[in-house]
XYZ file of C-alpha atoms in Angstrom:
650
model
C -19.089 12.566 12.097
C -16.232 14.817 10.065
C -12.835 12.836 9.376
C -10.078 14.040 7.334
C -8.967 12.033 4.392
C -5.387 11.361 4.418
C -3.689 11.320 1.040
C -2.897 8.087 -0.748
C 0.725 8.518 -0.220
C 0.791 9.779 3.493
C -1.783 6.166 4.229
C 1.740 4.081 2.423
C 4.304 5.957 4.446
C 3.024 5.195 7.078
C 1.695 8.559 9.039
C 1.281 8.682 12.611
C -2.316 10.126 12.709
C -5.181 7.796 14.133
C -8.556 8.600 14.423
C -10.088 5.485 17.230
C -13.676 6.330 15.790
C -15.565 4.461 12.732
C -18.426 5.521 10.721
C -21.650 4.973 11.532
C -24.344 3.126 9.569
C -28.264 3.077 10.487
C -30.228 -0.296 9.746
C -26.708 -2.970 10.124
C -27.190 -6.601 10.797
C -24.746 -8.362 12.320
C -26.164 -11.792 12.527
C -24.923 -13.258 9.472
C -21.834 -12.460 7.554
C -21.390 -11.135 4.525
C -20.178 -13.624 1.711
C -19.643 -11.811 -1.243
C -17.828 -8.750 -2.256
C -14.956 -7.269 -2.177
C -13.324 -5.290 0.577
C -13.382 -1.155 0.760
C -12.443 -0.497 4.017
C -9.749 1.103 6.130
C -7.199 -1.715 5.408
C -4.225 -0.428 3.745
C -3.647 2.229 6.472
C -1.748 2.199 9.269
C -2.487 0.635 12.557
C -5.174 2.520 14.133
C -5.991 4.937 11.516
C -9.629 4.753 10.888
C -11.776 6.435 7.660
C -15.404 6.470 6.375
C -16.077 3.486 4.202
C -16.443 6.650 1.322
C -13.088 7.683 1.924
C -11.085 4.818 1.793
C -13.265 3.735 -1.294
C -11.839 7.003 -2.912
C -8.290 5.517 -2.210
C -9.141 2.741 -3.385
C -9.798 4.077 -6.308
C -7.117 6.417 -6.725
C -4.310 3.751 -5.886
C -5.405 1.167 -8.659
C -5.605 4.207 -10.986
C -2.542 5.895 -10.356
C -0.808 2.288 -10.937
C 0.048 2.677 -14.454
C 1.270 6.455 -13.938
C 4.891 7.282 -14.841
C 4.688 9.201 -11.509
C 3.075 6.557 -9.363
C 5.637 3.792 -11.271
C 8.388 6.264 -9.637
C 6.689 6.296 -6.285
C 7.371 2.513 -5.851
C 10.320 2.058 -8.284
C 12.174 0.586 -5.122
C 8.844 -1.132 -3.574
C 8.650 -4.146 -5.710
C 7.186 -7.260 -4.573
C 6.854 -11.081 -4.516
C 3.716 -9.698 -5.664
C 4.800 -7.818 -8.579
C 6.603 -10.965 -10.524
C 4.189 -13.734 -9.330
C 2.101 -14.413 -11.726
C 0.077 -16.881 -10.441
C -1.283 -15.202 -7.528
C -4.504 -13.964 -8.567
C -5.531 -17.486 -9.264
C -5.954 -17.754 -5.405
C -7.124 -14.206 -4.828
C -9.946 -15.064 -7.388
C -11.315 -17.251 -4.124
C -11.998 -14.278 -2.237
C -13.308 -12.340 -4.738
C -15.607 -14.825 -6.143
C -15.886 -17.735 -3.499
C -17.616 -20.569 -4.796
C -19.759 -22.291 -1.817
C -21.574 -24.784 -4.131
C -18.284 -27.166 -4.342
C -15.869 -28.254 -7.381
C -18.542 -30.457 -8.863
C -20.792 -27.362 -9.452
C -18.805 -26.615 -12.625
C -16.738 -30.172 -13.465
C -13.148 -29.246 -14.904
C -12.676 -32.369 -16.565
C -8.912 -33.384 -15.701
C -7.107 -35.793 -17.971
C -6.321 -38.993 -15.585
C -2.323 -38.949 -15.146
C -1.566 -42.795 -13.889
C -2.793 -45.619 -15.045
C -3.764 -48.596 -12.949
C -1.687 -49.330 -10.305
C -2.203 -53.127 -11.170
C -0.782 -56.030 -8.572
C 1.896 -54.887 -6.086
C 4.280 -57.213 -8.462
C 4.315 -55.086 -10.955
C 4.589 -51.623 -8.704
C 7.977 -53.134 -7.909
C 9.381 -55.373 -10.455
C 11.597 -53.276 -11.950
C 13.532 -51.780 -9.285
C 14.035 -55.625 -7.684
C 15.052 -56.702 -11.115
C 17.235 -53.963 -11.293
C 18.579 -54.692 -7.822
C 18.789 -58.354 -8.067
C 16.285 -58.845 -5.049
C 14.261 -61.866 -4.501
C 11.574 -60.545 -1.730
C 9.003 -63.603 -1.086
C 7.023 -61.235 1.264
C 5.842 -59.057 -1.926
C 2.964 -61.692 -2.456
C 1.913 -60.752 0.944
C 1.017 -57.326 0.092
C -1.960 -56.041 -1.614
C -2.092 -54.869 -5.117
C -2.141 -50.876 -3.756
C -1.120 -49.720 -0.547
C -4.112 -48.611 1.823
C -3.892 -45.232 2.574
C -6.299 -44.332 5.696
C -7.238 -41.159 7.651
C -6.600 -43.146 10.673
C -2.575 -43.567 9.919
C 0.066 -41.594 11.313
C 2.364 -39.728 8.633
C 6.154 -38.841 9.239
C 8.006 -35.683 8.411
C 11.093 -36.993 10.601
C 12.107 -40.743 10.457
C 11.358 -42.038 14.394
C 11.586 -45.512 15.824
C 9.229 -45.959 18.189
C 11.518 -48.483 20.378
C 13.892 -45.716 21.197
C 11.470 -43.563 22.565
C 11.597 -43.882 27.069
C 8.408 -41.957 27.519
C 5.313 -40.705 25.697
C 3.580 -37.323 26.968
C -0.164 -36.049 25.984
C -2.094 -32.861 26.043
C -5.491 -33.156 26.650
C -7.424 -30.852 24.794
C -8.591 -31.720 21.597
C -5.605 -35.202 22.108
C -6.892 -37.397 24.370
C -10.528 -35.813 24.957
C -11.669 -34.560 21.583
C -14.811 -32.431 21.792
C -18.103 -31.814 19.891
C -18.446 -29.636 17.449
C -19.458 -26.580 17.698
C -21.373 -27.326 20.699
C -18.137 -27.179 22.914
C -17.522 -23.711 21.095
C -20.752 -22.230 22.075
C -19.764 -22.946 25.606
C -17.024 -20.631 25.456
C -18.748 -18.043 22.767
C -21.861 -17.751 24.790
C -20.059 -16.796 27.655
C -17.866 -14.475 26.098
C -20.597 -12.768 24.850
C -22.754 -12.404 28.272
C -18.845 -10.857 29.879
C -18.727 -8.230 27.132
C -22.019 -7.011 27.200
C -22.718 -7.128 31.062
C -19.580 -7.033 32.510
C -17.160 -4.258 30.040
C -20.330 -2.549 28.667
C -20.805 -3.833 25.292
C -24.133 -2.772 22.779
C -26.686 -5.752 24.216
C -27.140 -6.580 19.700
C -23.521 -8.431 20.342
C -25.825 -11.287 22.747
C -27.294 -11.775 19.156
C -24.564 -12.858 17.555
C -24.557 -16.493 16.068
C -21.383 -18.809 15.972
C -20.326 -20.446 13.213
C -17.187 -22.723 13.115
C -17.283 -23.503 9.328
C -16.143 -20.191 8.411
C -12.085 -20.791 9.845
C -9.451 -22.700 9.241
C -6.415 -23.228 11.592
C -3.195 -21.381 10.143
C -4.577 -18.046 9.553
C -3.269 -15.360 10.897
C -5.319 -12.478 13.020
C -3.959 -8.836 12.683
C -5.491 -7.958 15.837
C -4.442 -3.718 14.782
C -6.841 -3.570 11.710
C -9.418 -6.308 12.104
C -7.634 -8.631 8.874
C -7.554 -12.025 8.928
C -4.801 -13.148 6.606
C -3.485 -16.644 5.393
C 0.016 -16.503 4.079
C 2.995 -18.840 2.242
C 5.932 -20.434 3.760
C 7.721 -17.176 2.183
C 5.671 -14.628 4.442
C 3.632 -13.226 2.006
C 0.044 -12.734 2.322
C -2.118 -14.688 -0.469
C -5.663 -13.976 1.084
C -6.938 -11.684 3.467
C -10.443 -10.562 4.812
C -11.534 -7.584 7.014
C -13.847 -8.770 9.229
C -15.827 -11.429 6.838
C -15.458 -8.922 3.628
C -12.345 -9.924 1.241
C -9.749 -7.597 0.874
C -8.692 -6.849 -2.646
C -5.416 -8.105 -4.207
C -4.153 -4.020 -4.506
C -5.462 -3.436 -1.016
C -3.635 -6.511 0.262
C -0.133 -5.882 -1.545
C -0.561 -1.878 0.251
C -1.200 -3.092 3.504
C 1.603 -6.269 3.698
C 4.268 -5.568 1.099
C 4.515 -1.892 -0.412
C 3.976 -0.103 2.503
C 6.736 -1.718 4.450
C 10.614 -1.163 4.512
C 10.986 -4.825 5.361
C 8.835 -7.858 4.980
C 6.551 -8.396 8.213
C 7.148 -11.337 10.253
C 3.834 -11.777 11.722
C 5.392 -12.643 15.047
C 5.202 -9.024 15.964
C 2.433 -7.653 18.225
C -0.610 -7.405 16.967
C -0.498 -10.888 15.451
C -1.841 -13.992 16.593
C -1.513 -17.254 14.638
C -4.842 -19.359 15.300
C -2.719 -22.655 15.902
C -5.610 -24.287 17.865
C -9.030 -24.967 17.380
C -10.160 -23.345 20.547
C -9.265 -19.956 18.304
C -11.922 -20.142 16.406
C -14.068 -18.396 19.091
C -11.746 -15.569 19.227
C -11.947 -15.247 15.598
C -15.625 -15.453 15.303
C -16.602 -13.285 17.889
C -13.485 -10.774 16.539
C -14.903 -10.246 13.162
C -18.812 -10.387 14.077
C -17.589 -7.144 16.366
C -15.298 -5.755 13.856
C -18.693 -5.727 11.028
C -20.173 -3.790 14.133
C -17.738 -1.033 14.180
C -17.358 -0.532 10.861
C -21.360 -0.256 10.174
C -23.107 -0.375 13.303
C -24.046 3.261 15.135
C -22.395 2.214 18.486
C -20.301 5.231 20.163
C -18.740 2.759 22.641
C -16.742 1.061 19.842
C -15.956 4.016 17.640
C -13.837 4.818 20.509
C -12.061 1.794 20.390
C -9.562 0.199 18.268
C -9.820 -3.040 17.022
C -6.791 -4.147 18.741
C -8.753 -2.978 21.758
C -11.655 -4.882 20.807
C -9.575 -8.225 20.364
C -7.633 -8.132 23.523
C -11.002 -8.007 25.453
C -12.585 -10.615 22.817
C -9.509 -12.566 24.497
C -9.771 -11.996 27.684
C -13.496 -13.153 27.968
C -13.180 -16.092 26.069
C -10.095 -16.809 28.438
C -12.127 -16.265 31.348
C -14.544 -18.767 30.466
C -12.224 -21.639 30.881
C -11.171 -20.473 33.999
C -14.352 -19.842 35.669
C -16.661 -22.156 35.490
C -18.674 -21.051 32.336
C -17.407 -24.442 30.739
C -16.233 -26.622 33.222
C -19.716 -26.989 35.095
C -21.441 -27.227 31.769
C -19.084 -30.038 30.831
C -19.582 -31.563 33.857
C -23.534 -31.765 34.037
C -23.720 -33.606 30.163
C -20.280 -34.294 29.522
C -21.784 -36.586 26.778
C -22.850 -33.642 24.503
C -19.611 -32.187 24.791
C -16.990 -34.804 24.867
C -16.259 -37.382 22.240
C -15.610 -41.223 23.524
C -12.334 -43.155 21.853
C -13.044 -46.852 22.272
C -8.606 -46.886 21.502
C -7.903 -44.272 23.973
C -7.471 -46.723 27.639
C -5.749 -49.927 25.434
C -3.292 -47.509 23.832
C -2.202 -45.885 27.214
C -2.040 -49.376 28.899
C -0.194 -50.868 25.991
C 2.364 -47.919 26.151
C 3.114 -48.740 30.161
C 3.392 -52.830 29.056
C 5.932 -52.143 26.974
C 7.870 -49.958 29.327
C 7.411 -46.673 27.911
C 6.648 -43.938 30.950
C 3.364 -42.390 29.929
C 2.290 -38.495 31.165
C -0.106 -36.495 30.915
C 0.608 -32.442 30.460
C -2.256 -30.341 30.308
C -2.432 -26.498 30.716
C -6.245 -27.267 32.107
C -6.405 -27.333 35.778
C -7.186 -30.080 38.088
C -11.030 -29.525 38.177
C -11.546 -29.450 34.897
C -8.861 -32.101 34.065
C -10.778 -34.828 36.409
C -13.793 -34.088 34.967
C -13.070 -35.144 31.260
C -10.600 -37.882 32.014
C -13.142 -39.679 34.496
C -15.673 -39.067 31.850
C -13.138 -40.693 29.005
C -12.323 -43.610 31.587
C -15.441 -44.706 32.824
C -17.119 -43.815 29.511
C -20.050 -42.319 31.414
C -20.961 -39.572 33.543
C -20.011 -40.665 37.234
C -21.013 -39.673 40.398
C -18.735 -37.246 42.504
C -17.772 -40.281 45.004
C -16.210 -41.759 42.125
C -14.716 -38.574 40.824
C -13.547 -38.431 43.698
C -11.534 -41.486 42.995
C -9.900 -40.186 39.762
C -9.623 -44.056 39.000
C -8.257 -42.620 35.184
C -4.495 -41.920 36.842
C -3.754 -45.467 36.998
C -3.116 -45.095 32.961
C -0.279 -42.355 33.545
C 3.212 -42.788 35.272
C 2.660 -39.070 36.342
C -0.061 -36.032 35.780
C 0.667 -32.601 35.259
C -1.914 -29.875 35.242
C -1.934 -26.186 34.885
C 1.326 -26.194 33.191
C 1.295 -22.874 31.833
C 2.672 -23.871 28.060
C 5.129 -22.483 26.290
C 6.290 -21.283 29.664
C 6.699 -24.743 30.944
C 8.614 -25.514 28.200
C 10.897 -22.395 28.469
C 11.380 -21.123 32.010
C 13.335 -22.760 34.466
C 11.910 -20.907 37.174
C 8.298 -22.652 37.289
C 7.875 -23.834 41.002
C 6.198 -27.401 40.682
C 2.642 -28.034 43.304
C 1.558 -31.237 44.200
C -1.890 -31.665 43.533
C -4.259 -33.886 46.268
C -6.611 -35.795 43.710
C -9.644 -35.893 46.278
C -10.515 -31.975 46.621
C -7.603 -30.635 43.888
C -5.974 -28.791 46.878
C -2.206 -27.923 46.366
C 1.249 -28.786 48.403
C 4.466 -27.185 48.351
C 7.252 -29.251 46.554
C 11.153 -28.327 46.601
C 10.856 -29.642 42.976
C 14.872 -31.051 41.733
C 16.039 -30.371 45.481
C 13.679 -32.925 46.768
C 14.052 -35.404 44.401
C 17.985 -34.822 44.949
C 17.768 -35.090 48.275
C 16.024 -38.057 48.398
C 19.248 -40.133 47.122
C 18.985 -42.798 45.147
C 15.713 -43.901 43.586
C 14.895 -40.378 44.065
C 12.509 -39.910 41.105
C 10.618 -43.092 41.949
C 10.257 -42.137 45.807
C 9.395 -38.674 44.739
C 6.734 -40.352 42.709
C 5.014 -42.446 45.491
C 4.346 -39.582 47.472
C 1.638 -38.657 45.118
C 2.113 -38.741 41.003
C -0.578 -35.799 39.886
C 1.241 -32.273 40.319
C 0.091 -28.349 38.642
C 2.806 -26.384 37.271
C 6.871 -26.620 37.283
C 8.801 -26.877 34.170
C 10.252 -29.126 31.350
C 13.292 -29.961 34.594
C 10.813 -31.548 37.103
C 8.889 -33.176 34.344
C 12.141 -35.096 33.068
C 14.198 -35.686 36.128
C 10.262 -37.389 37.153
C 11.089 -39.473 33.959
C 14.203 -40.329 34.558
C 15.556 -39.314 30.958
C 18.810 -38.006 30.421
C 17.979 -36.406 26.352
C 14.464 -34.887 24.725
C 15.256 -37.293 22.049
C 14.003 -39.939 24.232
C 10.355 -38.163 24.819
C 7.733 -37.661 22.300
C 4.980 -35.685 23.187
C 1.882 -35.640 21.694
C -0.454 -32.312 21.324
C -2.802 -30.288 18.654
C -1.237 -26.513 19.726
C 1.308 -26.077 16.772
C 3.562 -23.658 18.584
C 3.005 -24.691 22.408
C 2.658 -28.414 22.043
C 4.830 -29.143 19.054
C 7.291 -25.924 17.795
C 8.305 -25.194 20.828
C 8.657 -28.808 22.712
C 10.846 -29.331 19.460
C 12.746 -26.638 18.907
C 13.686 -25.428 22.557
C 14.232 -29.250 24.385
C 14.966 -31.828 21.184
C 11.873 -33.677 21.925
C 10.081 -36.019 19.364
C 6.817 -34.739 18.660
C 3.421 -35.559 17.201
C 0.857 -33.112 16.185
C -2.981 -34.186 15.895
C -5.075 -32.847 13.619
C -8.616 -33.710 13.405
C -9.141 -31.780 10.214
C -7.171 -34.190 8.705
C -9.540 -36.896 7.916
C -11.597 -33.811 5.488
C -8.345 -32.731 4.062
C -7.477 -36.067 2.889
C -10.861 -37.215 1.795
C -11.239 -33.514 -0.652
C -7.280 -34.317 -2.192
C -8.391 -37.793 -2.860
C -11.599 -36.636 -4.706
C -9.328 -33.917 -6.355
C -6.011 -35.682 -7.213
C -7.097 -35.885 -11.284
C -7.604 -31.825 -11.162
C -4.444 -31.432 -9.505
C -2.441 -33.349 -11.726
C -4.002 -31.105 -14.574
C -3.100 -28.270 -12.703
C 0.703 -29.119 -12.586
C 0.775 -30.448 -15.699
C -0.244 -27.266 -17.127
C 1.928 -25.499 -14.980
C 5.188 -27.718 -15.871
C 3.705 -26.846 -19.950
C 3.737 -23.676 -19.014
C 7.013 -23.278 -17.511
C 8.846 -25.090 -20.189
C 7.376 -22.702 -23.317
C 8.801 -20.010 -20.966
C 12.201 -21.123 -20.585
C 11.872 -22.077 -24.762
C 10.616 -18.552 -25.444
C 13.720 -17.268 -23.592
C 16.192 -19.596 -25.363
C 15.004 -17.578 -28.967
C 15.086 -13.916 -27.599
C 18.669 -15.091 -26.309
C 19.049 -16.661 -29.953
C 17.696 -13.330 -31.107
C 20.700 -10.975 -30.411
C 22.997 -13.379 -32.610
C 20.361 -14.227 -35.778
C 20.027 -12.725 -39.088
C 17.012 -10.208 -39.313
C 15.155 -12.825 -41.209
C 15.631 -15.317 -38.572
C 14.873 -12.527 -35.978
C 11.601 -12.037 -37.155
C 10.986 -16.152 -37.622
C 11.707 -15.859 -33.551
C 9.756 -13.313 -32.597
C 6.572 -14.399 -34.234
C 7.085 -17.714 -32.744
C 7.339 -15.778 -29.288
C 4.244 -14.262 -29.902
C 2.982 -17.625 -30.572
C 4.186 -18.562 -27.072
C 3.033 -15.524 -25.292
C -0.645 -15.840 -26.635
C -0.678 -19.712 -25.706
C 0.878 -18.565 -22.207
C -2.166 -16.361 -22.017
C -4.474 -19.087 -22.505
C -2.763 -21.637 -20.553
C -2.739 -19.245 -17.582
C -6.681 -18.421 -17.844
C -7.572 -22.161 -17.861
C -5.259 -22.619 -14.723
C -6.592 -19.967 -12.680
C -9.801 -21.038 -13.379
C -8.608 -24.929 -12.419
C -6.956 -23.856 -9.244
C -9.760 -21.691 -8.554
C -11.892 -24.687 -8.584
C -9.291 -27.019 -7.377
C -9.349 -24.650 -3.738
C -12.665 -24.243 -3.166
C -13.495 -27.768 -2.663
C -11.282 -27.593 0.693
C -12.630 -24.962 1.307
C -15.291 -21.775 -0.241
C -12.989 -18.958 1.416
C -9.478 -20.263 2.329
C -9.002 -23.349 -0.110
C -6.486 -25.913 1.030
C -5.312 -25.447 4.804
C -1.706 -27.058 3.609
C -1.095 -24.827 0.990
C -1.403 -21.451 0.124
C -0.830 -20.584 -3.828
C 0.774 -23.220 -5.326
C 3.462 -23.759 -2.011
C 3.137 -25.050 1.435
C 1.059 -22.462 3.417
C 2.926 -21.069 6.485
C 0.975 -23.638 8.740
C 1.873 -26.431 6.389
C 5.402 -25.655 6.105
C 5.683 -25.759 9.972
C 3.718 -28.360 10.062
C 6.634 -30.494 7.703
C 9.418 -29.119 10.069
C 8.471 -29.094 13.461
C 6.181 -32.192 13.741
C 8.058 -34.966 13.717
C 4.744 -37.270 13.120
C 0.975 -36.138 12.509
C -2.027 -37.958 12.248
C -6.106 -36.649 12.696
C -6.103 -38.949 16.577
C -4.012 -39.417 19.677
C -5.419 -43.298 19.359
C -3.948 -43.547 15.724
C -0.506 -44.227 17.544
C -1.986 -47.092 19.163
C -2.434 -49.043 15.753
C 1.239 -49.128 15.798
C 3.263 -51.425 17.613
C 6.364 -50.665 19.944
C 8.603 -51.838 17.770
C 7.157 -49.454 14.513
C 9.948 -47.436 12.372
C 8.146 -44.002 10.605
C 9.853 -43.290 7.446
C 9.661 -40.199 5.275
C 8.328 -40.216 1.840
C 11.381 -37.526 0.860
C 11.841 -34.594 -0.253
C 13.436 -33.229 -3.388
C 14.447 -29.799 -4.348
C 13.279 -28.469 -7.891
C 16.480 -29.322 -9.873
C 15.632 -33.037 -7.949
C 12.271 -32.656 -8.996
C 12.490 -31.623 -12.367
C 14.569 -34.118 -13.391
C 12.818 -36.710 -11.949
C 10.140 -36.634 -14.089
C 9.836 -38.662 -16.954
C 9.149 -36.264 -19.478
C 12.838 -34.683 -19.228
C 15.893 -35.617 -20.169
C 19.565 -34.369 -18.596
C 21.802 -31.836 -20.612
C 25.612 -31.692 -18.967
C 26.418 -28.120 -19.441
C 30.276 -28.937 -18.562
C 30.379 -31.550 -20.929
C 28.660 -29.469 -23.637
């Protein structure tokens, strides 16, 4: 198979050639991904050009060696990156290169312990009572440290719980939390079998294995080259794999920063954010099929491009929940698929008490929907005469099924069905017109006529509630855009994101707080011999030539301990990421800022926990607080180991 080799510069302009064919490779496994190594392939090119693993080696090659070239320096004179002047960003990409999968206790860093002992809660807040005048006789009341658990709820928005009219869940992976990854294999079994016998896929892909372990939620897919990326609240990319081999850190500036006019979004087409668990199918199966095109001797996908390959990846794994692949699974064991919440029926019940409305809004349809919730209810498998029953709707004010999110949440349009709970068959509503015309009371007659409905839009579902702002609704869902970004940004409501993960994330930062506070401390160290460095080379221009020299071998001084202090951290944060995780480190954070999923995470959920039961520990009457924020001048000064200089005053 002949291919042309396009020239380095050509590949970063961005030429219009694409070949839809890949090499081929005798003797590939596919079973197992690769774990080491670093990545060679057609990355850096554009979308849908395609070249022999040789060839792009070759660029490889001639791109980091051309780097130091006057000409090549000319070439991207007006391409500079975050990339370029961060100098901490290897530290991360060292992951990738070199993932560690025995853990941070394979190689101990030994951090120096920050804070001493908290002591008795007297003593955590003596000083700021003396120096309020407070007398507080509940402080004996407390214990000497706050509990922090896995099972509270934590607040990015402050929210009192009494001003909130009606409480909405999703059902997937809220109320009905599933197995792991037997619920997965459901849906990547399938998907599997409807490639290969339904679009013609080579029968090795019914070998493929699944494993969960290998994603996290907040990457991103670039569905055009077969790269899975995780990237900063800033856009730019700090890791990315092709298929399961990393990418290097010159390949990865090519292909996300130099080779574009303007910085990406990655809300174009072509990428898909995996904001939900159920993703991790599409990921798995993407990448176990993009290692087959790139090494596997299979005509069928040479002549397809990844993009291609993903859509269909998609549309089998969607098919699956629509068809009965899961469902009927789910249904004959539901007990080796579903997870039982002894805090999931006294939570909704409490809710209703208390006279908050309580709805369910699922995009899974009725079938499917009955299934799991009479499961959850009844705690065992019933029979169908008491499916039948769908007993569970007494613990919601109103159902919705089918809903179609975002849409619901966007389009006015939506025509709302009224769903008969016996068989799941559907009725004709006039939607707002009916519940209009029914005068006063409207909602509540509307209601009585039968309270489980598929479809409509965010209009039905809160002239149903009766509630006249979104600020009165919090809804509650584990889908980062559908559920919580968009509920939030579009309608005002209050929202809650669940995160299962959570509990993991929490238990690794707890084991790793010492090695983080090393980490910053060196960094702060290391940041403050910068800015003293640049004092003396300001100094410089205005000394004596004596004192000039003095400065600059003190500099030298500085920029050899910088050296040092920057080895030890990457080597600290190298360690300090891995224990979250041997490929992506830390879901929250990608270098040493929020990671894109953790920064919308902190702005568009107004409350997260790891459980939809977690809000039931709270009472009605419970007021969330932030922790606050500070900005770095904020920050900085808020340390104890600096000290205020008035510039004005000076």
């Amino acid at each position: 198979m002949t291919r042309t080799l396009f020239s380095l510069t050509a590949a970063l302009v961005g030429s219009s050639s694409a070949f839809t064919q890949s090499p081929s490779f005798s003797n590939a496994s596919f079973s197992n991904p690769p774990m080491t190594g670093t990545m060679q392939k057609n990355t850096f090119l554009p979308a849908g050009t395609d070249l022999t693993r040789r060839s792009f080696s070759t660029l490889s090659e001639s791109a980091s060696s051309q780097s130091s070239s006057p000409r090549h320096s000319m070439l991207f004179a007006k391409e500079m990156s975050t990339y370029d002047i961060d100098t901490d960003e290897n530290a991360e990409q060292s992951l990738a290169d070199n993932p560690i999968t025995y853990g941070a206790n394979g190689q101990p860093f030994s951090p120096q312990t920050v804070n001493g002992d908290a002591g008795n809660v007297a003593n955590r807040y003596s000083s700021v009572l003396e120096s309020m005048d407070l007398s507080i006789p509940s402080l004996k009341e407390l214990p000497s440290q706050r509990p922090i658990s896995s099972n509270d709820v934590f607040c990015n928005r402050e929210l009192r719980l009494d001003n909130i009219r009606a409480i909405g869940f999703d059902m997937d992976y809220t109320l009905a939390q599933y197995q792991q990854p037997n619920f997965d294999k459901l849906a990547f079994d399938g998907a599997k079998e409807k490639l290969v016998n339904s679009l013609g896929y080579p029968k090795e892909v019914l070998d493929f294995e699944y494993d969960h372990t290998y994603w996290v939620r907040g990457l991103i897919i670039d569905t055009a080259r077969g790269n899975f990326l995780k990237i900063d609240r800033h856009k730019y990319v700090r890791m990315a794999y092709h298929g399961f081999s990393p990418i290097s850190s010159n390949m990865r500036k090519q292909i996300y920063s130099k080779t574009f006019n303007k910085q990406p979004s990655f809300t174009e087409k072509g990428y898909v954010n995996m904001d939900t668990l159920f993703q991790h199918v599409d990921a798995h199966l993407f990448a176990l099929l993009v290692e087959m095109k790139d090494f596997g001797e299979h005509e069928f996908l040479d002549m397809r491009t990844y993009e291609e390959i993903y859509r269909q990846v998609r549309e089998c794994v969607d098919l699956c929940h629509r068809d009965g692949v899961i469902k009927d699974e789910v249904a004959r064991d539901p007990e080796k698929y579903l997870v039982l919440d002894d805090g999931l029926l006294p939570m909704l019940r409490q809710y209703r008490e208390n006279g908050i409305k309580v709805f369910l809004l699922t995009n899974s349809y009725w079938e499917y929907t009955s299934t799991a919730m009479n499961y959850l209810y009844h705690e065992k498998k019933v029979d169908e005469e008491t499916q039948k029953k769908n007993e569970w709707t007494e613990l919601f004010d109103l159902v919705v099924v089918g809903a179609c999110k975002p849409a619901y949440l966007k389009d006015p349009y939506l025509n709302l069905f009224r769903v008969e709970p016996e068989d799941g068959s559907l009725k004709n509503t006039d939607g707002l017109f009916e519940i209009e015309a029914l005068g006063e009371g409207g909602a509540e007659k509307f209601l009585e006529m039968g309270k489980c409905f598929q479809g409509g839009n965010w209009n039905h579902l809160q002239a149903m509630l009766e509630t006249t702002a979104g600020e009165e609704i919090i809804y509650v869902g584990d889908h980062l855009y559908a559920d919580v970004l968009r509920s939030k940004r579009a309608l005002g409501w209050r929202s809650c994101f669940i995160m299962p993960e959570l509990p993991e994330e929490m238990r690794i930062f707890n084991s790793q707080v010492d090695l983080r506070k090393s980490i910053m401390q060196l960094r702060s160290l290391r940041d403050e011999l910068g800015a003293y460095a640049d004092t003396m080379r300001l100094e410089m221009t205005k000394a004596s030539f004596s004192e000039s020299r003095a400065m600059e071998k003190k500099i030298e001084q500085i920029e050899e301990d910088d050296g040092k202090i920057k080895e030890k951290l990457s080597e600290a944060h190298r360690q300090y990421h891995s224990a979250f995780h041997p490929r992506w480190g830390q879901m929250f954070v990608a270098g040493y800022q929020d990671s894109r999923f953790g920064y919308f995470v902190k702005n568009y959920a107004c409350l997260y926990t790891s459980k939809a039961t977690n809000l039931g520990l709270a009472s009605a009457a419970r007021a969330f607080r932030t922790s606050g924020e500070l900005l770095p001048h904020d920050n900085m000064l808020s340390r104890p180991s600096t000290e205020f200089v008035d510039a004005e005053v000076e």
